[in-house]
Amino acid sequence: MRNNKKEADEFFMRQALREAQKAFEADEVPVGAVIVHKNRVLGRAYNQVRLLKDPTAHAEMIAITQGCETLGSGHLPDVTVYVTLEPCPMCVGAMILARIERLVFGAREAKTGACGSKVHLLADAAWNHKFKIEEGLLEFESAALLQEFFKKKRAAR
């Protein structure tokens, strides 16, 4: 399918950005996530907190649920999660529990990022599972969409 890891990572992150665009159009914070296992998308989602009136309806959480349903398992071994924004503590916790292999994210999140920006949950040696983290892929595109969303929100006030 995709010839190398870098090319595959960009391909799937672009899909996550398309999900984030859906969130933007739905007036949700524009975050998108894609769950991938062996070049196969198991789940994809965008933030739906306002739509579902559910504070846990983050893109990562919805995509993880879809991925588990697709695999018929409560765990997601050998899976990469692509997300446009650094995950919050809730989403990192879900990734630990799902036993993902790898997380690739775009922009950092200074207020709630749990992969080093605000806290680094995986830095605690007590967790029974760790995963690889790669950051900054399509960071500019991810950050630009978020900036445009919040600029629009401020202008509407």
Coordinates of N, CA, C and O in Angstrom, one line a residue:
M1 N 0.8 -1.2 0.0 CA 0.0 0.0 0.0 C 0.9 1.2 0.0 O 1.2 1.8 -1.0
R2 N 1.3 1.7 1.2 CA 2.2 2.8 1.2 C 3.6 2.3 1.4 O 3.8 1.3 2.1
N3 N 4.5 2.9 0.7 CA 5.9 2.4 0.5 C 6.7 2.5 1.8 O 7.6 1.6 2.0
N4 N 6.6 3.5 2.6 CA 7.4 3.6 3.8 C 6.6 4.2 4.9 O 5.5 4.7 4.8
K5 N 7.2 4.1 6.1 CA 6.6 4.6 7.3 C 6.2 6.1 7.3 O 5.1 6.4 7.6
K6 N 7.1 6.9 6.8 CA 6.9 8.3 6.8 C 5.7 8.6 5.8 O 4.8 9.4 6.1
E7 N 5.7 8.0 4.7 CA 4.6 8.2 3.7 C 3.3 7.7 4.3 O 2.2 8.4 4.2
A8 N 3.3 6.6 5.0 CA 2.0 6.0 5.6 C 1.6 7.0 6.7 O 0.4 7.3 6.8
D9 N 2.5 7.4 7.5 CA 2.1 8.3 8.6 C 1.5 9.6 8.1 O 0.4 10.0 8.6
E10 N 2.0 10.2 7.0 CA 1.4 11.4 6.5 C 0.1 11.1 5.9 O -0.9 11.9 6.0
F11 N -0.1 10.0 5.2 CA -1.3 9.6 4.6 C -2.4 9.5 5.6 O -3.5 10.0 5.5
F12 N -2.2 8.8 6.7 CA -3.2 8.6 7.8 C -3.4 9.9 8.6 O -4.5 10.2 9.0
M13 N -2.4 10.7 8.8 CA -2.6 12.0 9.5 C -3.5 12.9 8.6 O -4.3 13.7 9.2
R14 N -3.3 12.9 7.3 CA -4.2 13.7 6.4 C -5.7 13.2 6.6 O -6.6 14.0 6.5
Q15 N -5.9 11.9 6.8 CA -7.2 11.4 7.1 C -7.7 12.0 8.4 O -8.9 12.4 8.5
A16 N -6.9 12.0 9.4 CA -7.2 12.6 10.7 C -7.6 14.1 10.5 O -8.5 14.6 11.1
L17 N -6.8 14.8 9.7 CA -7.1 16.2 9.4 C -8.5 16.4 8.7 O -9.2 17.3 9.0
R18 N -8.9 15.4 7.9 CA -10.2 15.5 7.3 C -11.3 15.3 8.3 O -12.3 16.0 8.3
E19 N -11.0 14.5 9.3 CA -12.0 14.3 10.4 C -12.1 15.6 11.2 O -13.1 16.0 11.6
A20 N -10.9 16.2 11.4 CA -10.9 17.5 12.2 C -11.7 18.6 11.4 O -12.4 19.4 12.1
Q21 N -11.6 18.6 10.1 CA -12.4 19.5 9.3 C -13.9 19.3 9.5 O -14.7 20.2 9.6
K22 N -14.3 18.0 9.6 CA -15.7 17.7 9.9 C -16.1 18.3 11.2 O -17.2 18.9 11.3
A23 N -15.3 18.2 12.2 CA -15.6 18.8 13.5 C -15.7 20.3 13.4 O -16.7 20.9 13.9
F24 N -14.8 20.9 12.7 CA -14.9 22.4 12.4 C -16.2 22.8 11.8 O -16.9 23.7 12.3
E25 N -16.6 22.0 10.8 CA -17.9 22.3 10.1 C -19.1 22.1 11.0 O -20.1 22.7 10.8
A26 N -19.0 21.2 12.0 CA -20.0 20.9 13.0 C -20.0 21.8 14.2 O -20.7 21.6 15.2
D27 N -19.1 22.8 14.2 CA -18.9 23.7 15.3 C -18.4 23.0 16.5 O -18.7 23.4 17.7
E28 N -17.6 22.0 16.3 CA -16.9 21.3 17.4 C -15.4 21.7 17.4 O -14.9 22.1 16.3
V29 N -14.7 21.6 18.5 CA -13.3 21.8 18.5 C -12.7 20.9 17.4 O -12.9 19.7 17.5
P30 N -12.0 21.4 16.5 CA -11.5 20.6 15.3 C -10.3 19.7 15.6 O -9.2 20.0 15.4
V31 N -10.7 18.5 16.1 CA -9.7 17.5 16.4 C -10.2 16.2 15.7 O -11.4 15.9 15.8
G32 N -9.3 15.5 15.0 CA -9.7 14.3 14.3 C -8.7 13.2 14.7 O -7.6 13.5 15.0
A33 N -9.2 12.0 14.6 CA -8.4 10.8 15.0 C -8.7 9.7 14.0 O -9.8 9.5 13.6
V34 N -7.6 8.9 13.7 CA -7.7 7.7 12.9 C -7.0 6.6 13.6 O -5.8 6.8 14.0
I35 N -7.6 5.4 13.7 CA -6.9 4.2 14.3 C -6.5 3.3 13.2 O -7.4 2.9 12.4
V36 N -5.3 2.9 13.1 CA -4.8 2.1 12.0 C -4.0 0.8 12.5 O -3.2 0.9 13.4
H37 N -4.3 -0.3 11.8 CA -3.7 -1.6 12.1 C -3.3 -2.2 10.8 O -4.1 -2.4 9.9
K38 N -2.0 -2.3 10.6 CA -1.4 -2.9 9.4 C -2.0 -2.2 8.1 O -2.5 -2.9 7.2
N39 N -1.9 -0.9 8.1 CA -2.4 -0.1 7.0 C -3.9 -0.2 6.7 O -4.4 0.2 5.7
R40 N -4.6 -0.7 7.7 CA -6.1 -0.7 7.6 C -6.7 0.2 8.7 O -6.4 0.1 9.8
V41 N -7.6 1.0 8.2 CA -8.2 1.9 9.2 C -9.3 1.1 9.9 O -10.2 0.6 9.3
L42 N -9.2 1.1 11.2 CA -10.2 0.4 12.1 C -11.2 1.4 12.6 O -12.3 0.9 13.0
G43 N -10.9 2.6 12.7 CA -11.8 3.6 13.2 C -11.4 5.0 12.9 O -10.2 5.3 12.7
R44 N -12.4 5.9 12.8 CA -12.0 7.3 12.5 C -13.1 8.2 13.1 O -14.3 7.7 13.1
A45 N -12.8 9.3 13.6 CA -13.8 10.1 14.3 C -13.3 11.6 14.5 O -12.1 11.8 14.3
Y46 N -14.2 12.4 14.8 CA -13.9 13.8 15.1 C -14.6 14.1 16.5 O -15.5 13.4 16.9
N47 N -14.2 15.2 17.1 CA -14.8 15.6 18.4 C -16.3 15.8 18.2 O -16.7 16.4 17.2
Q48 N -17.0 15.3 19.1 CA -18.5 15.4 19.1 C -19.1 15.7 20.5 O -20.2 15.3 20.8
V49 N -18.3 16.4 21.3 CA -18.7 16.8 22.6 C -20.0 17.5 22.7 O -21.0 17.1 23.4
R50 N -20.2 18.5 21.9 CA -21.4 19.3 21.8 C -22.5 18.6 21.2 O -23.6 18.6 21.7
L51 N -22.2 17.9 20.1 CA -23.3 17.2 19.4 C -23.9 16.1 20.2 O -25.1 16.0 20.3
L52 N -23.1 15.3 20.9 CA -23.6 14.2 21.7 C -23.9 14.6 23.2 O -24.3 13.8 24.0
K53 N -23.5 15.9 23.5 CA -23.6 16.4 24.9 C -23.0 15.4 25.9 O -23.5 15.0 26.9
D54 N -21.7 15.1 25.5 CA -20.9 14.1 26.2 C -19.5 14.6 26.3 O -18.8 14.6 25.3
P55 N -19.0 14.9 27.5 CA -17.6 15.4 27.7 C -16.6 14.3 27.3 O -15.4 14.7 27.1
T56 N -17.0 13.1 27.2 CA -16.0 12.0 26.8 C -16.0 11.8 25.3 O -15.2 10.9 24.8
A57 N -16.8 12.5 24.5 CA -16.9 12.3 23.1 C -15.7 12.9 22.3 O -16.0 13.6 21.3
H58 N -14.5 12.7 22.8 CA -13.3 13.2 22.0 C -13.1 12.3 20.8 O -13.5 11.1 20.8
A59 N -12.5 12.8 19.8 CA -12.2 12.0 18.6 C -11.5 10.7 18.9 O -11.8 9.7 18.4
E60 N -10.5 10.8 19.8 CA -9.7 9.6 20.1 C -10.6 8.5 20.8 O -10.5 7.3 20.5
M61 N -11.4 8.9 21.7 CA -12.3 8.0 22.4 C -13.3 7.3 21.5 O -13.4 6.1 21.5
I62 N -13.9 8.1 20.6 CA -14.8 7.5 19.6 C -14.1 6.5 18.7 O -14.5 5.4 18.4
A63 N -12.9 6.9 18.2 CA -12.1 6.1 17.3 C -11.6 4.8 17.9 O -11.6 3.8 17.3
I64 N -11.2 4.9 19.2 CA -10.8 3.7 19.9 C -11.9 2.8 20.1 O -11.8 1.6 19.9
T65 N -13.1 3.3 20.4 CA -14.3 2.4 20.5 C -14.6 1.7 19.2 O -14.8 0.5 19.1
Q66 N -14.5 2.4 18.1 CA -14.7 1.8 16.8 C -13.6 0.8 16.5 O -13.9 -0.3 15.9
G67 N -12.4 1.1 16.8 CA -11.3 0.2 16.5 C -11.5 -1.1 17.3 O -11.3 -2.2 16.8
C68 N -11.9 -1.0 18.6 CA -12.1 -2.2 19.4 C -13.3 -3.0 18.8 O -13.2 -4.3 18.7
E69 N -14.3 -2.4 18.4 CA -15.5 -3.1 17.7 C -15.0 -3.8 16.5 O -15.4 -4.9 16.2
T70 N -14.2 -3.1 15.7 CA -13.8 -3.7 14.4 C -12.9 -4.9 14.6 O -13.1 -5.9 14.0
L71 N -12.0 -4.9 15.6 CA -11.2 -6.0 16.0 C -11.9 -7.0 16.8 O -11.4 -8.2 17.0
G72 N -13.0 -6.7 17.4 CA -13.7 -7.6 18.3 C -12.9 -7.8 19.6 O -12.9 -9.0 20.1
S73 N -12.2 -6.8 20.1 CA -11.4 -6.9 21.2 C -11.4 -5.7 22.1 O -11.6 -4.6 21.6
G74 N -11.0 -5.8 23.3 CA -10.9 -4.6 24.2 C -9.5 -4.0 24.2 O -9.2 -3.1 24.9
H75 N -8.6 -4.6 23.4 CA -7.3 -4.2 23.2 C -6.9 -3.9 21.8 O -7.5 -4.5 20.9
L76 N -6.0 -3.0 21.6 CA -5.6 -2.6 20.2 C -4.1 -2.8 20.0 O -3.4 -1.8 19.8
P77 N -3.6 -4.0 20.1 CA -2.2 -4.2 19.9 C -1.8 -3.9 18.5 O -2.6 -4.1 17.6
D78 N -0.6 -3.5 18.3 CA 0.0 -3.3 16.9 C -0.8 -2.2 16.2 O -0.9 -2.2 15.0
V79 N -1.4 -1.3 17.0 CA -2.2 -0.2 16.4 C -1.5 1.1 16.6 O -0.9 1.4 17.6
T80 N -1.7 2.0 15.6 CA -1.2 3.4 15.7 C -2.4 4.3 15.7 O -3.4 4.1 14.9
V81 N -2.4 5.2 16.6 CA -3.5 6.3 16.7 C -2.9 7.5 16.1 O -1.8 8.0 16.6
Y82 N -3.5 8.1 15.1 CA -3.2 9.4 14.5 C -4.2 10.4 15.0 O -5.4 10.2 14.8
V83 N -3.7 11.5 15.6 CA -4.6 12.5 16.1 C -4.0 13.9 15.8 O -2.8 14.0 15.9
T84 N -4.8 14.8 15.5 CA -4.4 16.1 15.1 C -3.9 17.0 16.3 O -3.1 17.9 16.0
L85 N -4.3 16.7 17.5 CA -3.9 17.4 18.6 C -3.5 16.5 19.7 O -4.0 15.4 19.9
E86 N -2.4 16.9 20.5 CA -1.9 16.1 21.6 C -3.1 15.7 22.5 O -3.9 16.6 22.9
P87 N -3.2 14.5 22.8 CA -4.4 14.0 23.6 C -4.3 14.5 25.1 O -3.3 14.7 25.6
C88 N -5.5 14.5 25.6 CA -5.7 14.9 27.0 C -5.5 13.7 27.9 O -5.3 12.6 27.4
P89 N -5.5 13.9 29.2 CA -5.3 12.7 30.1 C -6.3 11.6 30.0 O -5.9 10.4 30.0
M90 N -7.5 11.9 29.7 CA -8.6 10.9 29.5 C -8.2 10.0 28.3 O -8.3 8.8 28.4
C91 N -7.9 10.7 27.2 CA -7.6 10.0 26.0 C -6.3 9.1 26.1 O -6.2 8.0 25.6
V92 N -5.3 9.7 26.7 CA -4.0 8.9 26.9 C -4.3 7.7 27.8 O -3.8 6.6 27.6
G93 N -5.1 7.9 28.9 CA -5.5 6.8 29.7 C -6.2 5.7 28.9 O -5.9 4.5 29.1
A94 N -7.1 6.1 28.1 CA -7.8 5.1 27.2 C -6.8 4.4 26.3 O -6.9 3.2 26.1
M95 N -5.8 5.1 25.8 CA -4.8 4.5 24.9 C -3.9 3.5 25.7 O -3.6 2.4 25.2
I96 N -3.6 3.8 27.0 CA -2.9 2.9 27.8 C -3.7 1.6 28.0 O -3.3 0.5 27.9
L97 N -5.0 1.8 28.4 CA -5.9 0.7 28.7 C -6.1 -0.2 27.4 O -6.3 -1.4 27.5
A98 N -6.1 0.5 26.2 CA -6.3 -0.2 25.0 C -5.1 -0.9 24.5 O -5.1 -1.7 23.6
R99 N -4.0 -0.6 25.1 CA -2.7 -1.1 24.8 C -2.2 -0.9 23.4 O -1.7 -1.8 22.7
I100 N -2.4 0.4 22.9 CA -2.0 0.7 21.6 C -0.5 0.7 21.5 O 0.2 0.7 22.6
E101 N 0.1 0.6 20.3 CA 1.5 0.5 20.2 C 2.2 1.9 20.0 O 3.3 2.1 20.5
R102 N 1.4 2.8 19.3 CA 2.1 4.0 18.9 C 1.0 5.1 18.7 O -0.1 4.9 18.3
L103 N 1.4 6.3 19.1 CA 0.6 7.5 18.9 C 1.4 8.5 18.1 O 2.6 8.8 18.4
V104 N 0.7 9.1 17.1 CA 1.3 10.1 16.3 C 0.4 11.3 16.3 O -0.8 11.1 16.0
F105 N 0.9 12.5 16.8 CA 0.0 13.6 16.8 C 0.6 14.8 16.2 O 1.8 14.9 16.0
G106 N -0.3 15.8 15.8 CA 0.1 17.0 15.1 C 0.6 18.1 16.1 O 1.8 18.2 16.4
A107 N -0.4 18.9 16.5 CA 0.0 20.0 17.3 C 0.0 19.7 18.8 O -0.8 18.8 19.3
R108 N 0.8 20.4 19.6 CA 0.8 20.3 21.0 C -0.4 21.1 21.6 O -0.9 22.0 21.0
E109 N -0.8 20.7 22.8 CA -1.9 21.3 23.5 C -1.4 21.7 24.9 O -1.4 20.9 25.9
A110 N -1.1 23.0 25.0 CA -0.5 23.5 26.3 C -1.4 23.4 27.5 O -0.9 23.3 28.6
K111 N -2.7 23.5 27.3 CA -3.6 23.5 28.5 C -3.9 22.1 29.0 O -4.1 21.9 30.2
T112 N -4.1 21.1 28.1 CA -4.5 19.8 28.6 C -3.7 18.6 28.0 O -4.0 17.5 28.3
G113 N -2.6 18.9 27.3 CA -1.8 17.9 26.7 C -1.2 16.9 27.7 O -0.5 17.4 28.6
A114 N -1.4 15.6 27.5 CA -0.9 14.7 28.4 C 0.3 13.8 27.9 O 0.6 12.8 28.4
C115 N 1.0 14.4 26.9 CA 2.2 13.7 26.3 C 3.4 14.6 26.4 O 4.3 14.6 25.6
G116 N 3.4 15.5 27.4 CA 4.5 16.4 27.7 C 4.2 17.8 27.8 O 5.0 18.6 28.4
S117 N 3.1 18.3 27.2 CA 2.9 19.8 27.2 C 2.4 20.2 28.6 O 3.0 21.2 29.2
K118 N 1.4 19.6 29.1 CA 0.9 20.0 30.5 C 1.4 18.9 31.5 O 1.9 19.3 32.5
V119 N 1.2 17.7 31.2 CA 1.7 16.6 32.0 C 2.2 15.5 31.0 O 1.9 15.6 29.8
H120 N 2.9 14.5 31.5 CA 3.4 13.4 30.7 C 3.0 12.1 31.4 O 3.8 11.6 32.2
L121 N 1.8 11.6 31.1 CA 1.3 10.4 31.8 C 2.2 9.2 31.7 O 2.4 8.5 32.6
L122 N 2.8 9.1 30.5 CA 3.7 7.9 30.3 C 5.0 8.0 31.0 O 5.7 7.0 31.1
A123 N 5.3 9.1 31.6 CA 6.6 9.2 32.4 C 6.5 8.5 33.7 O 7.5 8.2 34.3
D124 N 5.3 8.1 34.1 CA 5.1 7.4 35.4 C 5.4 5.9 35.1 O 4.8 5.3 34.3
A125 N 6.4 5.4 35.8 CA 6.9 4.0 35.5 C 5.8 3.0 36.0 O 5.9 1.8 35.7
A126 N 4.8 3.4 36.8 CA 3.9 2.5 37.3 C 2.9 1.9 36.3 O 2.2 0.9 36.6
W127 N 2.7 2.5 35.2 CA 1.8 2.0 34.2 C 2.2 0.6 33.7 O 3.4 0.4 33.5
N128 N 1.2 -0.2 33.5 CA 1.5 -1.6 33.0 C 1.7 -1.6 31.5 O 2.0 -2.6 30.9
H129 N 1.5 -0.5 30.8 CA 1.7 -0.4 29.4 C 2.2 1.0 29.0 O 1.8 2.0 29.5
K130 N 3.1 1.0 28.0 CA 3.6 2.2 27.5 C 3.5 2.1 25.9 O 3.4 1.0 25.4
F131 N 3.5 3.3 25.3 CA 3.5 3.3 23.8 C 4.4 4.3 23.3 O 4.8 5.3 24.1
K132 N 4.8 4.2 22.1 CA 5.7 5.2 21.4 C 4.9 6.4 21.1 O 3.7 6.3 20.7
I133 N 5.5 7.6 21.2 CA 4.9 8.8 20.9 C 5.7 9.6 19.8 O 6.9 9.7 20.1
E134 N 5.1 10.0 18.8 CA 5.8 10.8 17.8 C 4.9 12.1 17.6 O 3.7 11.9 17.4
E135 N 5.5 13.2 17.7 CA 4.8 14.4 17.6 C 5.2 15.3 16.5 O 6.3 15.2 15.9
G136 N 4.3 16.3 16.1 CA 4.7 17.3 15.1 C 4.4 17.0 13.7 O 4.7 17.8 12.8
L137 N 3.7 15.8 13.4 CA 3.4 15.5 12.0 C 2.3 16.4 11.5 O 1.2 16.4 12.2
L138 N 2.5 17.1 10.5 CA 1.5 18.1 9.9 C 1.0 19.0 11.0 O -0.1 19.4 11.1
E139 N 2.0 19.4 11.9 CA 1.7 20.3 13.0 C 1.1 21.6 12.5 O 0.1 22.1 13.1
F140 N 1.7 22.2 11.5 CA 1.2 23.5 11.0 C -0.3 23.4 10.6 O -1.1 24.2 11.0
E141 N -0.6 22.4 9.8 CA -2.0 22.2 9.4 C -3.0 22.0 10.5 O -4.1 22.6 10.6
S142 N -2.5 21.2 11.5 CA -3.4 20.9 12.6 C -3.6 22.2 13.5 O -4.7 22.5 13.9
A143 N -2.5 22.9 13.7 CA -2.6 24.1 14.5 C -3.4 25.2 13.8 O -4.2 25.9 14.4
A144 N -3.2 25.3 12.5 CA -3.9 26.4 11.7 C -5.4 26.2 11.8 O -6.2 27.1 11.9
L145 N -5.9 24.9 11.7 CA -7.3 24.7 11.8 C -7.9 25.1 13.2 O -8.9 25.7 13.3
L146 N -7.1 24.7 14.2 CA -7.5 25.1 15.6 C -7.6 26.6 15.7 O -8.5 27.2 16.3
Q147 N -6.5 27.3 15.2 CA -6.4 28.7 15.4 C -7.6 29.4 14.6 O -8.2 30.3 15.1
E148 N -7.9 28.9 13.4 CA -9.0 29.5 12.7 C -10.4 29.3 13.4 O -11.2 30.2 13.5
F149 N -10.5 28.1 14.0 CA -11.8 27.8 14.8 C -11.9 28.8 15.9 O -13.0 29.4 16.1
F150 N -10.9 29.0 16.7 CA -11.0 29.8 17.9 C -11.0 31.3 17.5 O -11.7 32.1 18.2
K151 N -10.4 31.7 16.4 CA -10.5 33.0 15.9 C -12.0 33.3 15.5 O -12.5 34.4 15.9
K152 N -12.6 32.4 14.9 CA -14.0 32.5 14.5 C -14.9 32.6 15.7 O -15.8 33.4 15.8
K153 N -14.6 31.8 16.8 CA -15.4 31.8 18.0 C -15.2 33.2 18.7 O -16.2 33.8 19.2
R154 N -14.0 33.7 18.8 CA -13.8 35.0 19.4 C -14.5 36.1 18.6 O -15.1 37.0 19.2
A155 N -14.5 36.1 17.3 CA -15.1 37.1 16.5 C -16.7 37.1 16.7 O -17.3 38.1 16.5
A156 N -17.2 35.9 17.0 CA -18.7 35.8 17.1 C -19.2 36.3 18.4 O -20.4 36.6 18.6
R157 N -18.2 36.5 19.4 CA -18.7 37.0 20.7 C -19.0 38.5 20.7 O -18.5 39.3 20.1

